[in-house]
Coordinates of C-alpha atoms and ligand atoms in Angstrom, one line a residue:
M1 CA 23.0 -2.5 -11.0
I2 CA 22.1 -1.9 -7.3
D3 CA 21.4 -4.8 -4.9
K4 CA 18.3 -6.7 -6.2
R5 CA 16.6 -6.5 -2.9
D6 CA 16.9 -2.7 -2.8
A7 CA 15.7 -2.5 -6.4
K8 CA 12.6 -4.4 -5.4
L9 CA 11.9 -2.1 -2.5
S10 CA 12.3 0.9 -4.7
L11 CA 10.1 -0.6 -7.4
F12 CA 7.3 -1.3 -4.9
F13 CA 7.2 2.3 -3.9
L14 CA 7.2 3.5 -7.5
S15 CA 4.4 1.1 -8.4
I16 CA 2.0 2.5 -5.8
S17 CA 3.1 6.0 -6.9
F18 CA 2.1 5.4 -10.5
L19 CA -1.1 3.7 -9.5
A20 CA -2.1 6.7 -7.4
L21 CA -1.1 9.0 -10.3
F22 CA -3.4 7.1 -12.7
I23 CA -6.5 7.1 -10.4
G24 CA -5.9 10.7 -9.4
A25 CA -5.7 11.7 -13.1
I26 CA -9.1 10.2 -13.8
A27 CA -10.5 12.4 -11.1
G28 CA -8.6 15.4 -12.6
L29 CA -10.1 14.9 -16.0
L30 CA -13.6 14.6 -14.6
Q31 CA -13.0 17.8 -12.6
T32 CA -12.1 19.9 -15.6
L33 CA -15.2 18.5 -17.5
V34 CA -17.5 19.3 -14.6
R35 CA -16.1 22.7 -14.2
S36 CA -16.6 23.5 -17.8
G37 CA -20.2 22.4 -17.6
T38 CA -19.4 19.6 -20.1
I39 CA -20.6 16.7 -17.9
E40 CA -22.4 16.1 -14.6
L41 CA -21.1 13.5 -12.3
P42 CA -22.9 10.2 -12.5
L43 CA -23.8 7.8 -9.6
S44 CA -24.3 10.7 -7.1
I45 CA -20.5 11.2 -6.8
G46 CA -20.0 14.6 -5.3
Y47 CA -17.6 17.2 -6.7
Y48 CA -15.7 17.5 -3.4
Q49 CA -15.5 13.8 -3.1
L50 CA -13.7 13.7 -6.5
L51 CA -11.5 16.6 -5.6
T52 CA -10.5 14.9 -2.3
A53 CA -9.4 11.8 -4.2
H54 CA -7.5 14.0 -6.7
G55 CA -5.7 16.0 -4.0
V56 CA -4.9 13.1 -1.7
L57 CA -3.8 10.7 -4.4
L58 CA -1.7 13.1 -6.4
A59 CA -0.3 15.7 -4.0
L60 CA 0.2 13.3 -1.1
I61 CA 0.5 9.8 -2.3
F62 CA 2.0 10.0 -5.8
T63 CA 4.7 12.4 -4.6
T64 CA 5.6 10.7 -1.3
F65 CA 5.8 7.2 -2.7
F66 CA 7.8 8.3 -5.7
I67 CA 10.2 10.3 -3.6
V68 CA 10.9 7.5 -1.1
G69 CA 11.4 5.0 -3.9
F70 CA 13.8 7.3 -5.8
L71 CA 15.8 8.1 -2.6
Y72 CA 16.2 4.4 -1.7
A73 CA 17.5 3.6 -5.2
G74 CA 20.0 6.5 -5.1
I75 CA 21.1 5.7 -1.5
S76 CA 21.7 2.1 -2.5
K77 CA 23.6 3.2 -5.6
T78 CA 25.8 5.7 -3.8
M79 CA 26.3 4.2 -0.3
G80 CA 26.1 0.6 -1.4
A81 CA 23.4 -2.1 -0.6
L82 CA 21.2 -1.2 2.3
Y83 CA 22.2 -2.8 5.6
D84 CA 19.7 -5.2 7.1
V85 CA 18.0 -3.0 9.7
P86 CA 17.5 -0.1 7.2
R87 CA 16.1 -2.4 4.6
R88 CA 13.7 -4.1 7.0
T89 CA 12.6 -0.7 8.4
G90 CA 12.0 0.4 4.8
W91 CA 9.7 -2.5 4.1
L92 CA 7.8 -1.8 7.3
G93 CA 7.4 1.8 6.2
F94 CA 6.2 0.6 2.9
V95 CA 3.6 -1.7 4.4
M96 CA 2.3 1.1 6.8
M97 CA 2.2 3.7 4.1
T98 CA 0.4 1.4 1.7
F99 CA -2.1 0.3 4.3
G100 CA -2.8 3.9 5.1
T101 CA -3.2 4.8 1.4
I102 CA -5.7 1.9 0.8
L103 CA -7.7 2.8 3.9
A104 CA -7.8 6.5 3.0
T105 CA -8.9 5.7 -0.5
I106 CA -11.7 3.4 0.6
F107 CA -13.1 6.1 2.9
I108 CA -12.9 8.8 0.2
L109 CA -14.7 6.4 -2.2
L110 CA -17.3 5.7 0.5
N111 CA -17.9 9.5 0.7
K112 CA -16.9 9.4 4.3
A113 CA -13.9 11.5 4.0
T114 CA -15.0 14.3 1.7
V115 CA -12.8 16.9 3.3
L116 CA -10.2 17.7 0.6
Y117 CA -6.6 17.0 0.9
T118 CA -6.1 19.9 3.3
F119 CA -8.9 18.5 5.6
Y120 CA -9.6 21.9 7.2
A121 CA -11.8 21.8 10.2
P122 CA -14.8 22.1 10.6
L123 CA -15.1 19.7 7.7
Q124 CA -15.1 16.4 9.4
A125 CA -14.2 12.9 8.1
S126 CA -14.6 9.5 9.5
P127 CA -12.0 8.9 12.2
W128 CA -10.6 6.1 9.9
F129 CA -9.5 8.7 7.4
Y130 CA -7.3 10.4 10.0
V131 CA -6.1 7.1 11.2
A132 CA -5.1 6.3 7.6
L133 CA -3.2 9.5 7.3
V134 CA -1.3 8.8 10.4
H135 CA -0.2 5.5 8.9
V136 CA 1.1 7.2 5.8
V137 CA 3.0 9.8 7.9
V138 CA 4.4 7.3 10.4
G139 CA 5.3 4.9 7.7
S140 CA 7.2 7.6 5.9
W141 CA 9.0 8.4 9.2
L142 CA 10.1 4.8 9.3
C143 CA 11.6 5.3 5.9
A144 CA 13.3 8.5 7.1
F145 CA 14.8 6.6 10.1
S146 CA 15.9 3.8 7.8
M147 CA 17.7 6.2 5.5
W148 CA 19.4 8.1 8.3
N149 CA 20.4 4.7 9.8
Q150 CA 22.0 3.7 6.6
Y151 CA 23.9 7.0 6.4
Y152 CA 25.0 6.6 10.1
I153 CA 26.3 3.1 9.6
W154 CA 28.0 4.1 6.3
K155 CA 29.7 7.1 8.0
K156 CA 31.0 4.8 10.8
K157 CA 32.2 2.2 8.4
T158 CA 34.1 4.7 6.3
N159 CA 35.6 6.6 9.2
N160 CA 33.5 9.7 8.6
K161 CA 34.2 10.1 4.9
L162 CA 32.4 12.8 3.1
S163 CA 29.0 11.3 2.2
P164 CA 28.1 11.0 -1.5
L165 CA 26.2 14.1 -2.6
F166 CA 23.0 12.1 -3.5
S167 CA 22.8 10.5 -0.1
Y168 CA 23.5 13.7 1.7
M169 CA 20.6 15.3 -0.1
A170 CA 18.4 12.3 0.6
V171 CA 19.1 12.6 4.3
M172 CA 18.4 16.3 4.2
T173 CA 15.1 15.8 2.3
M174 CA 13.9 13.3 4.9
A175 CA 15.0 15.6 7.7
L176 CA 12.9 18.4 6.3
W177 CA 10.0 16.0 5.9
F178 CA 10.3 14.7 9.4
I179 CA 10.4 18.2 11.0
A180 CA 7.5 19.3 8.9
T181 CA 5.2 16.4 9.4
L182 CA 5.5 16.8 13.2
G183 CA 2.9 19.6 12.8
V184 CA 0.4 17.7 10.7
A185 CA 0.9 14.6 13.0
A186 CA 0.1 16.8 16.0
T187 CA -3.1 18.3 14.6
I188 CA -4.3 14.8 13.5
L189 CA -3.5 13.0 16.7
L190 CA -4.4 15.8 19.2
Q191 CA -7.2 17.5 17.5
F192 CA -8.9 15.6 14.6
I193 CA -8.9 12.1 15.9
P194 CA -10.4 13.0 19.4
W195 CA -12.9 15.3 17.7
S196 CA -14.0 12.9 14.9
I197 CA -14.5 10.1 17.4
G198 CA -16.5 12.4 19.6
W199 CA -14.3 12.5 22.7
V200 CA -14.4 16.2 22.4
D201 CA -17.1 18.2 20.7
K202 CA -15.1 21.2 19.6
I203 CA -12.0 21.9 17.6
D204 CA -9.8 25.0 17.6
I205 CA -9.8 25.8 13.9
L206 CA -7.1 28.4 13.9
I207 CA -4.7 26.1 15.7
S208 CA -5.5 23.2 13.3
R209 CA -4.9 25.4 10.3
T210 CA -1.7 26.7 11.7
L211 CA -0.3 23.2 12.4
F212 CA -1.4 22.2 8.9
W213 CA 0.4 25.0 7.2
Y214 CA 3.5 24.6 9.4
F215 CA 3.6 21.3 7.4
G216 CA 2.0 22.5 4.2
H217 CA 4.7 24.8 3.0
P218 CA 7.7 22.6 3.7
L219 CA 5.6 19.9 2.0
V220 CA 6.2 21.8 -1.3
Y221 CA 10.0 21.7 -0.6
F222 CA 9.7 18.0 0.1
W223 CA 8.4 17.7 -3.5
L224 CA 11.0 20.0 -4.9
L225 CA 14.2 18.8 -3.3
P226 CA 14.2 15.4 -5.0
A227 CA 13.6 17.2 -8.3
Y228 CA 16.6 19.4 -7.4
M229 CA 18.5 16.2 -6.7
C230 CA 17.9 15.1 -10.3
W231 CA 18.9 18.6 -11.5
Y232 CA 22.1 18.8 -9.4
V233 CA 23.3 15.2 -9.6
V234 CA 21.7 13.4 -12.5
I235 CA 21.4 16.0 -15.2
P236 CA 25.1 17.0 -15.4
K237 CA 26.0 13.3 -16.2
I238 CA 23.3 13.0 -18.8
I239 CA 24.4 16.1 -20.7
G240 CA 28.1 15.1 -20.5
G241 CA 29.1 17.7 -18.0
K242 CA 30.2 17.8 -14.4
I243 CA 28.6 19.0 -11.1
F244 CA 29.4 22.6 -10.7
S245 CA 30.2 22.5 -7.0
D246 CA 29.5 19.9 -4.4
A247 CA 29.7 22.5 -1.6
L248 CA 27.3 24.9 -3.2
A249 CA 24.7 22.1 -3.8
R250 CA 24.9 21.1 -0.1
L251 CA 24.7 24.6 1.1
A252 CA 21.6 25.2 -1.0
F253 CA 20.0 22.2 0.6
V254 CA 20.9 23.5 4.1
L255 CA 19.3 26.8 3.2
F256 CA 16.1 25.1 1.9
L257 CA 15.9 23.3 5.3
L258 CA 16.2 26.5 7.2
F259 CA 13.9 28.7 5.2
S260 CA 11.1 26.4 4.3
I261 CA 9.6 25.6 7.7
P262 CA 9.2 28.7 9.8
V263 CA 7.0 30.3 7.0
G264 CA 3.6 28.7 7.1
F265 CA 1.8 32.0 7.8
H266 CA 2.1 33.0 4.2
H267 CA -0.8 30.6 3.6
Q268 CA -2.8 32.3 6.3
L269 CA -2.3 35.9 5.2
L270 CA -6.1 36.4 5.1
E271 CA -6.8 34.7 8.4
P272 CA -7.8 36.6 11.5
G273 CA -6.2 35.8 14.8
I274 CA -2.6 36.2 13.7
S275 CA -1.1 39.6 14.1
H276 CA 0.3 41.5 11.0
S277 CA 3.8 41.7 12.5
W278 CA 4.1 37.9 12.7
K279 CA 2.7 37.5 9.2
F280 CA 5.2 40.0 8.0
F281 CA 8.1 38.3 9.8
Q282 CA 7.2 34.9 8.2
V283 CA 6.8 36.5 4.8
V284 CA 10.3 37.9 5.0
L285 CA 11.6 34.5 5.9
T286 CA 9.6 33.0 3.0
F287 CA 11.4 35.3 0.6
M288 CA 14.8 34.2 1.9
V289 CA 14.2 31.0 -0.1
I290 CA 15.1 33.1 -3.2
V291 CA 18.7 32.8 -2.1
P292 CA 19.1 29.0 -2.5
S293 CA 16.7 29.1 -5.5
L294 CA 19.0 31.5 -7.3
M295 CA 22.0 29.4 -6.3
T296 CA 20.3 26.4 -7.9
A297 CA 19.5 28.3 -11.1
F298 CA 23.1 29.6 -11.2
S299 CA 24.7 26.2 -10.8
M300 CA 22.3 24.6 -13.4
F301 CA 23.2 27.2 -16.0
A302 CA 26.9 26.9 -15.1
V303 CA 26.6 23.2 -15.8
F304 CA 24.8 23.7 -19.1
E305 CA 27.2 26.3 -20.3
T306 CA 30.4 24.5 -19.3
A307 CA 29.1 21.2 -20.8
G308 CA 28.1 23.0 -24.0
R309 CA 31.5 24.8 -24.3
K310 CA 33.3 21.4 -23.9
K311 CA 31.3 20.2 -26.9
G312 CA 32.6 23.2 -28.9
A313 CA 29.6 25.6 -28.5
R314 CA 30.4 29.2 -29.1
G315 CA 28.8 32.5 -28.4
L316 CA 26.5 33.6 -25.6
F317 CA 23.8 31.0 -26.2
G318 CA 25.6 28.5 -28.5
W319 CA 25.5 25.9 -25.7
V320 CA 21.7 25.7 -25.9
K321 CA 21.9 24.0 -29.2
V322 CA 24.3 21.2 -28.1
L323 CA 22.1 20.1 -25.1
P324 CA 20.7 16.6 -25.7
W325 CA 17.1 17.8 -26.4
K326 CA 16.3 14.4 -27.9
D327 CA 17.1 12.5 -24.8
V328 CA 14.0 12.3 -22.7
R329 CA 16.1 11.8 -19.5
F330 CA 17.1 15.4 -20.1
F331 CA 14.2 16.8 -22.0
A332 CA 11.5 16.1 -19.4
P333 CA 13.3 17.6 -16.4
M334 CA 14.5 20.5 -18.5
M335 CA 10.9 21.4 -19.5
G336 CA 10.1 21.2 -15.8
M337 CA 12.9 23.6 -15.1
L338 CA 11.7 26.0 -17.7
I339 CA 8.2 25.9 -16.4
F340 CA 9.6 26.7 -13.0
V341 CA 10.4 30.3 -14.2
P342 CA 6.8 31.5 -14.6
A343 CA 5.7 29.2 -11.7
G344 CA 8.2 30.9 -9.4
A345 CA 7.1 34.3 -10.5
G346 CA 3.5 33.3 -9.6
G347 CA 4.7 32.1 -6.2
I348 CA 6.1 35.5 -5.4
I349 CA 2.7 37.0 -6.1
N350 CA 1.0 34.5 -3.9
A351 CA 3.3 35.2 -1.0
S352 CA 2.9 38.9 -1.2
H353 CA 0.3 40.2 1.2
Q354 CA -1.4 42.7 -1.0
L355 CA -1.4 40.7 -4.2
N356 CA -2.6 37.7 -2.3
Q357 CA -5.9 39.6 -1.7
V358 CA -6.5 39.4 -5.4
I359 CA -5.9 35.8 -6.1
H360 CA -6.8 34.2 -2.7
N361 CA -9.0 31.1 -3.1
T362 CA -9.4 31.7 -6.8
L363 CA -8.5 29.3 -9.6
W364 CA -5.2 31.3 -10.0
V365 CA -3.9 29.3 -7.0
T366 CA -4.8 26.0 -8.6
G367 CA -3.2 27.2 -11.8
H368 CA -0.1 28.0 -9.8
F369 CA 0.5 24.6 -8.2
H370 CA -0.2 22.8 -11.4
L371 CA 2.8 24.6 -12.8
T372 CA 4.9 23.8 -9.7
V373 CA 4.1 20.4 -8.4
A374 CA 2.1 19.1 -11.3
S375 CA 4.6 20.3 -13.9
T376 CA 8.1 21.2 -12.6
V377 CA 8.1 18.3 -10.1
A378 CA 6.0 15.9 -12.0
L379 CA 7.9 16.3 -15.3
T380 CA 11.2 15.8 -13.4
F381 CA 9.8 12.7 -11.8
F382 CA 8.6 11.4 -15.1
G383 CA 12.1 12.1 -16.5
I384 CA 13.6 10.1 -13.6
A385 CA 11.2 7.2 -14.0
Y386 CA 12.1 6.8 -17.7
W387 CA 15.6 5.6 -16.8
L388 CA 15.0 4.5 -13.2
V389 CA 12.3 2.0 -13.9
P390 CA 14.2 0.0 -16.5
Y391 CA 17.4 0.4 -14.4
L392 CA 15.6 -1.3 -11.5
S393 CA 13.8 -3.9 -13.6
G394 CA 17.0 -4.9 -15.4
R395 CA 15.7 -3.6 -18.8
T396 CA 16.6 -0.8 -21.2
L397 CA 15.1 2.4 -22.3
T398 CA 14.6 1.8 -26.0
P399 CA 14.9 4.6 -28.6
Q400 CA 11.2 4.0 -29.4
M401 CA 10.2 4.6 -25.7
N402 CA 12.5 7.5 -25.6
K403 CA 10.6 9.1 -28.4
L404 CA 7.3 8.3 -26.8
G405 CA 8.6 9.9 -23.7
I406 CA 9.4 13.1 -25.6
I407 CA 5.9 13.1 -27.0
Q408 CA 4.5 12.6 -23.6
T409 CA 6.5 15.6 -22.2
I410 CA 5.3 17.8 -25.1
M411 CA 1.7 16.8 -24.5
W412 CA 2.1 17.5 -20.8
T413 CA 3.6 20.9 -21.5
I414 CA 0.9 21.9 -24.0
G415 CA -2.0 20.5 -21.9
M416 CA -0.7 22.3 -18.9
A417 CA -0.2 25.6 -20.8
F418 CA -3.9 25.4 -21.7
M419 CA -5.2 24.3 -18.3
S420 CA -3.0 26.2 -16.0
G421 CA -3.0 29.3 -18.3
A422 CA -6.8 29.4 -18.3
M423 CA -6.8 28.8 -14.5
H424 CA -4.5 31.8 -13.9
V425 CA -6.5 34.1 -16.1
V426 CA -10.0 33.1 -14.9
G427 CA -8.7 33.3 -11.4
L428 CA -7.8 37.0 -11.9
F429 CA -11.5 37.4 -13.0
G430 CA -12.5 36.0 -9.6
A431 CA -13.5 32.5 -10.5
P432 CA -13.4 30.5 -7.2
R433 CA -11.3 27.4 -6.8
R434 CA -12.8 24.2 -5.3
T435 CA -16.3 24.9 -6.7
A436 CA -18.3 22.9 -9.2
Y437 CA -19.9 24.6 -12.2
T438 CA -23.4 23.9 -10.9
T439 CA -22.8 25.9 -7.7
Y440 CA -21.8 29.1 -9.5
S441 CA -23.3 28.9 -13.0
D442 CA -26.1 31.4 -12.0
H443 CA -23.5 33.9 -10.9
P444 CA -23.7 36.9 -13.3
Q445 CA -19.9 37.0 -13.7
A446 CA -19.8 33.3 -14.6
L447 CA -20.6 34.0 -18.2
D448 CA -17.3 35.7 -18.7
W449 CA -15.5 32.6 -17.4
V450 CA -17.0 30.2 -19.9
P451 CA -14.3 30.4 -22.6
Y452 CA -11.6 29.8 -20.1
Q453 CA -13.5 26.8 -18.6
A454 CA -13.5 25.3 -22.1
A455 CA -9.7 25.9 -22.4
M456 CA -9.3 24.2 -19.0
A457 CA -11.3 21.2 -20.2
I458 CA -9.2 20.9 -23.4
G459 CA -6.0 21.2 -21.4
G460 CA -7.3 18.6 -18.9
T461 CA -8.1 16.2 -21.7
I462 CA -4.6 16.5 -23.2
L463 CA -3.1 15.9 -19.8
F464 CA -5.2 12.8 -19.2
L465 CA -4.1 11.4 -22.6
A466 CA -0.5 12.2 -21.6
I467 CA -1.0 10.2 -18.4
L468 CA -2.3 7.2 -20.4
L469 CA 0.8 7.4 -22.5
L470 CA 3.0 7.7 -19.5
I471 CA 1.5 4.6 -17.8
Y472 CA 2.0 2.7 -21.1
I473 CA 5.6 3.7 -21.3
I474 CA 6.3 2.9 -17.6
G475 CA 4.5 -0.5 -17.9
Y476 CA 6.5 -1.3 -21.0
L477 CA 9.8 -0.4 -19.3
A478 CA 8.9 -2.4 -16.2
F479 CA 7.7 -5.6 -17.9
K480 CA 8.3 -5.7 -21.6
A481 CA 11.4 -3.8 -22.7
P482 CA 14.5 -5.8 -23.7
I483 CA 16.6 -7.1 -20.9
G484 CA 19.8 -5.1 -20.5
E485 CA 22.0 -3.0 -18.3
M486 CA 21.0 0.7 -17.8
D487 CA 23.1 3.4 -16.4
F488 CA 22.2 5.2 -13.2
P489 CA 23.4 8.7 -14.2
L490 CA 25.4 10.2 -11.4
G491 CA 27.4 13.3 -12.0
E492 CA 31.0 13.8 -10.9
V493 CA 32.2 17.1 -9.4
E494 CA 34.2 19.5 -11.5
E495 CA 37.9 19.1 -10.7
K496 CA 38.4 22.8 -10.2
A497 CA 35.6 23.1 -7.7
T498 CA 36.5 23.9 -4.1
S499 CA 36.5 21.1 -1.7
T500 CA 33.5 20.7 0.6
P501 CA 33.7 22.1 4.1
I502 CA 32.9 19.5 6.7
I503 CA 30.6 21.9 8.5
L504 CA 28.0 21.1 5.9
E505 CA 27.6 17.7 7.4
N506 CA 27.2 19.0 10.9
W507 CA 23.6 17.9 11.4
K508 CA 23.4 19.1 14.9
L509 CA 24.2 22.6 13.8
W510 CA 21.7 22.8 11.0
V511 CA 18.8 21.0 12.7
G512 CA 19.6 23.2 15.7
I513 CA 19.3 26.4 13.7
S514 CA 16.2 25.1 12.0
A515 CA 14.6 24.4 15.4
A516 CA 15.6 27.9 16.6
L517 CA 14.1 29.6 13.6
I518 CA 10.9 27.6 14.1
F519 CA 10.7 28.6 17.8
I520 CA 11.3 32.3 16.9
A521 CA 8.7 32.3 14.2
Y522 CA 6.0 30.3 15.9
T523 CA 6.1 30.4 19.7
L524 CA 4.6 33.8 20.4
P525 CA 1.9 33.8 17.8
F526 CA 1.0 30.2 18.7
W527 CA 0.8 31.2 22.4
H528 CA -1.5 34.1 21.4
M529 CA -3.8 31.7 19.5
I530 CA -4.2 29.5 22.7
E531 CA -4.5 32.6 24.9
H532 CA -7.3 34.1 22.8
G533 CA -8.9 30.8 21.9
P534 CA -12.6 30.6 21.2
P535 CA -15.1 29.5 23.8
G536 CA -14.6 25.8 24.7
S537 CA -10.9 25.8 23.8
P538 CA -8.4 25.1 26.5
G539 CA -7.1 28.6 26.4
Y540 CA -10.6 30.1 27.0
K541 CA -10.9 28.2 30.2
F542 CA -7.5 29.3 31.5
W543 CA -7.6 33.0 30.9
Ligands
LIG601 C1 -4.5 14.8 -15.7 C2 -3.9 15.7 -15.1 C3 -4.6 16.7 -14.2 C4 -5.8 17.4 -14.3 C5 -6.7 17.3 -15.5 C6 -6.0 18.2 -13.2 C7 -7.1 19.0 -12.9 C8 -7.4 19.7 -11.8 C9 -8.5 20.6 -11.5 C10 -9.5 21.0 -12.6 C11 -8.4 21.1 -10.3 C12 -9.2 22.1 -9.6 C13 -10.5 21.8 -9.0 C14 -11.1 23.0 -8.3 O1 -10.5 23.8 -7.6 O2 -12.4 23.0 -8.5 C15 -7.3 20.4 -9.6 C16 -6.9 20.5 -8.3 C17 -5.8 20.0 -7.8 N1 -4.8 19.3 -8.4 FE1 -4.9 18.6 -10.4 N2 -4.9 18.0 -12.3 C18 -4.1 17.1 -12.9 C19 -2.9 16.6 -12.4 C20 -2.4 16.9 -11.1 C21 -1.1 16.5 -10.5 C22 -0.1 15.6 -11.3 C23 -1.1 17.0 -9.3 C24 0.0 16.8 -8.2 C25 1.1 16.2 -8.3 C26 -2.3 17.7 -9.0 C27 -2.6 18.3 -7.8 C28 -3.8 19.0 -7.6 C29 -4.1 19.6 -6.3 C30 -3.3 19.5 -5.0 C31 -5.4 20.2 -6.4 C32 -6.1 21.0 -5.3 C33 -7.2 20.2 -4.7 C34 -8.0 21.0 -3.7 O3 -8.2 22.2 -4.0 O4 -8.4 20.4 -2.7 N3 -3.1 17.7 -10.1 N4 -6.7 19.6 -10.6
LIG602 CU1 3.9 28.1 0.9

């Protein structure tokens, strides 16, 4: 058991996370029902209003709170109880983030922030919505500082010992988050807040979108890295194996840091104002992420196979059978991993300039990220929660809850196959994303989409039932399950693995290279945007 005070901090983060998941899922269910023409929204709730709540609460709040809570628990487990300053800073971060979340939710519910979770200009929300977002971001920075501080003190106290793998990965995840959120903080503070208050009457849209996507792509790696932490560090222990290589795992994380930030243009492929050569350059960097992704896939299968062989599995695929499929701590993340295969293939399509023309702004894209963040990441997080919540609350994961967890995972997989599958197909037929049924139902093509909308609604309903089951299980594990000691599964490194080169902990080097890549990929095109800014922008006055 980790220090009680740290367990409490972690549990508070997880609670807000699951609360957001629950509310966001209600919105998700309603969306699928509206899109299929099954219902119309009551009480003059707008479709965009609902979609804003869904995107913000799930993509931004559920994920960030879960990640911070998980990282704190693992840091306390691997580096020991949090020192005073890091713990206090963590609570301060929690308070700021929660305050921001409540404020943002209120303004969305008041229909004063119906700007979707990407808040593209010229959609404009109440200034309070942007102020709320700043609180979430700055609160999360406090958590980042607190984790780095813990790491720094630990390194000093241990005379620069090699950090535990989990903690190293946590520090890296928060480094990526911090560098990435600088962009979104800049656009909120320098553009959106002055503009929404009315201090300035114009906003440079291209710059705001560029700063947003500078953040928006690494955001997806911020979701993924904690899932990878579970795969690299937790899964080997659960399946009775060993971590394939500590050095390889760290190197993969370094590469994710380097190749996830200077690539935001692949979300702006169809935007004017950025030259093709810069788009091409960033797309090349985008595809570099294939390297650490394949490294991750390779080490995972190496772990599965060696663990399987130790248990006596034979033949090319004999190890598949001896994996603990009936253990939800393995099963849920494993389904997430499997779903990542088609999801990744879809991602390659999205990031390819020509193919992007076909799927841009269609429901295909929505189908894609329900496989990635809402399945690969979400299922891994659910799999973590099934042992982490009872671990932190001093209870146990009972066989009965384990079984319900397996059912929950299967429901999620089936529901998502329906919903996301239908979204992919109907997207190829040209069905737009972010559009309520009523706004396109008189479109001649829309008739072809009807069967797929129905499949989406069926999938969405199964997913919602799965969320109800999840909330029940988590609630039971937090408050009702029998008192007992749980294990925090932490893998050990294979004895034969090579030792870890210290250069992997050279933060100045990696952050330096990351900054250099960002400068190379963004300085000139950004300069051009200012230089050729629209009437009223600072650049227009200058040149
Ligand atoms: C009960 C489960 C869920 C259902 C039924 C559901 C359904 C939907 C639907 C129908 C849309 C598309 C709306 C449109 O483009 O018109 C959507 C959008 C979205 N969903 Fe979900 N979803 C679920 C869970 C999740 C989860 C767990 C996440 C993330 C962790 C997520 C993230 C998103 C995001 C980011 C959008 C895009 C919002 C936008 O375009 O502004 N969803 N969802
Ligand atoms: Cu991206």
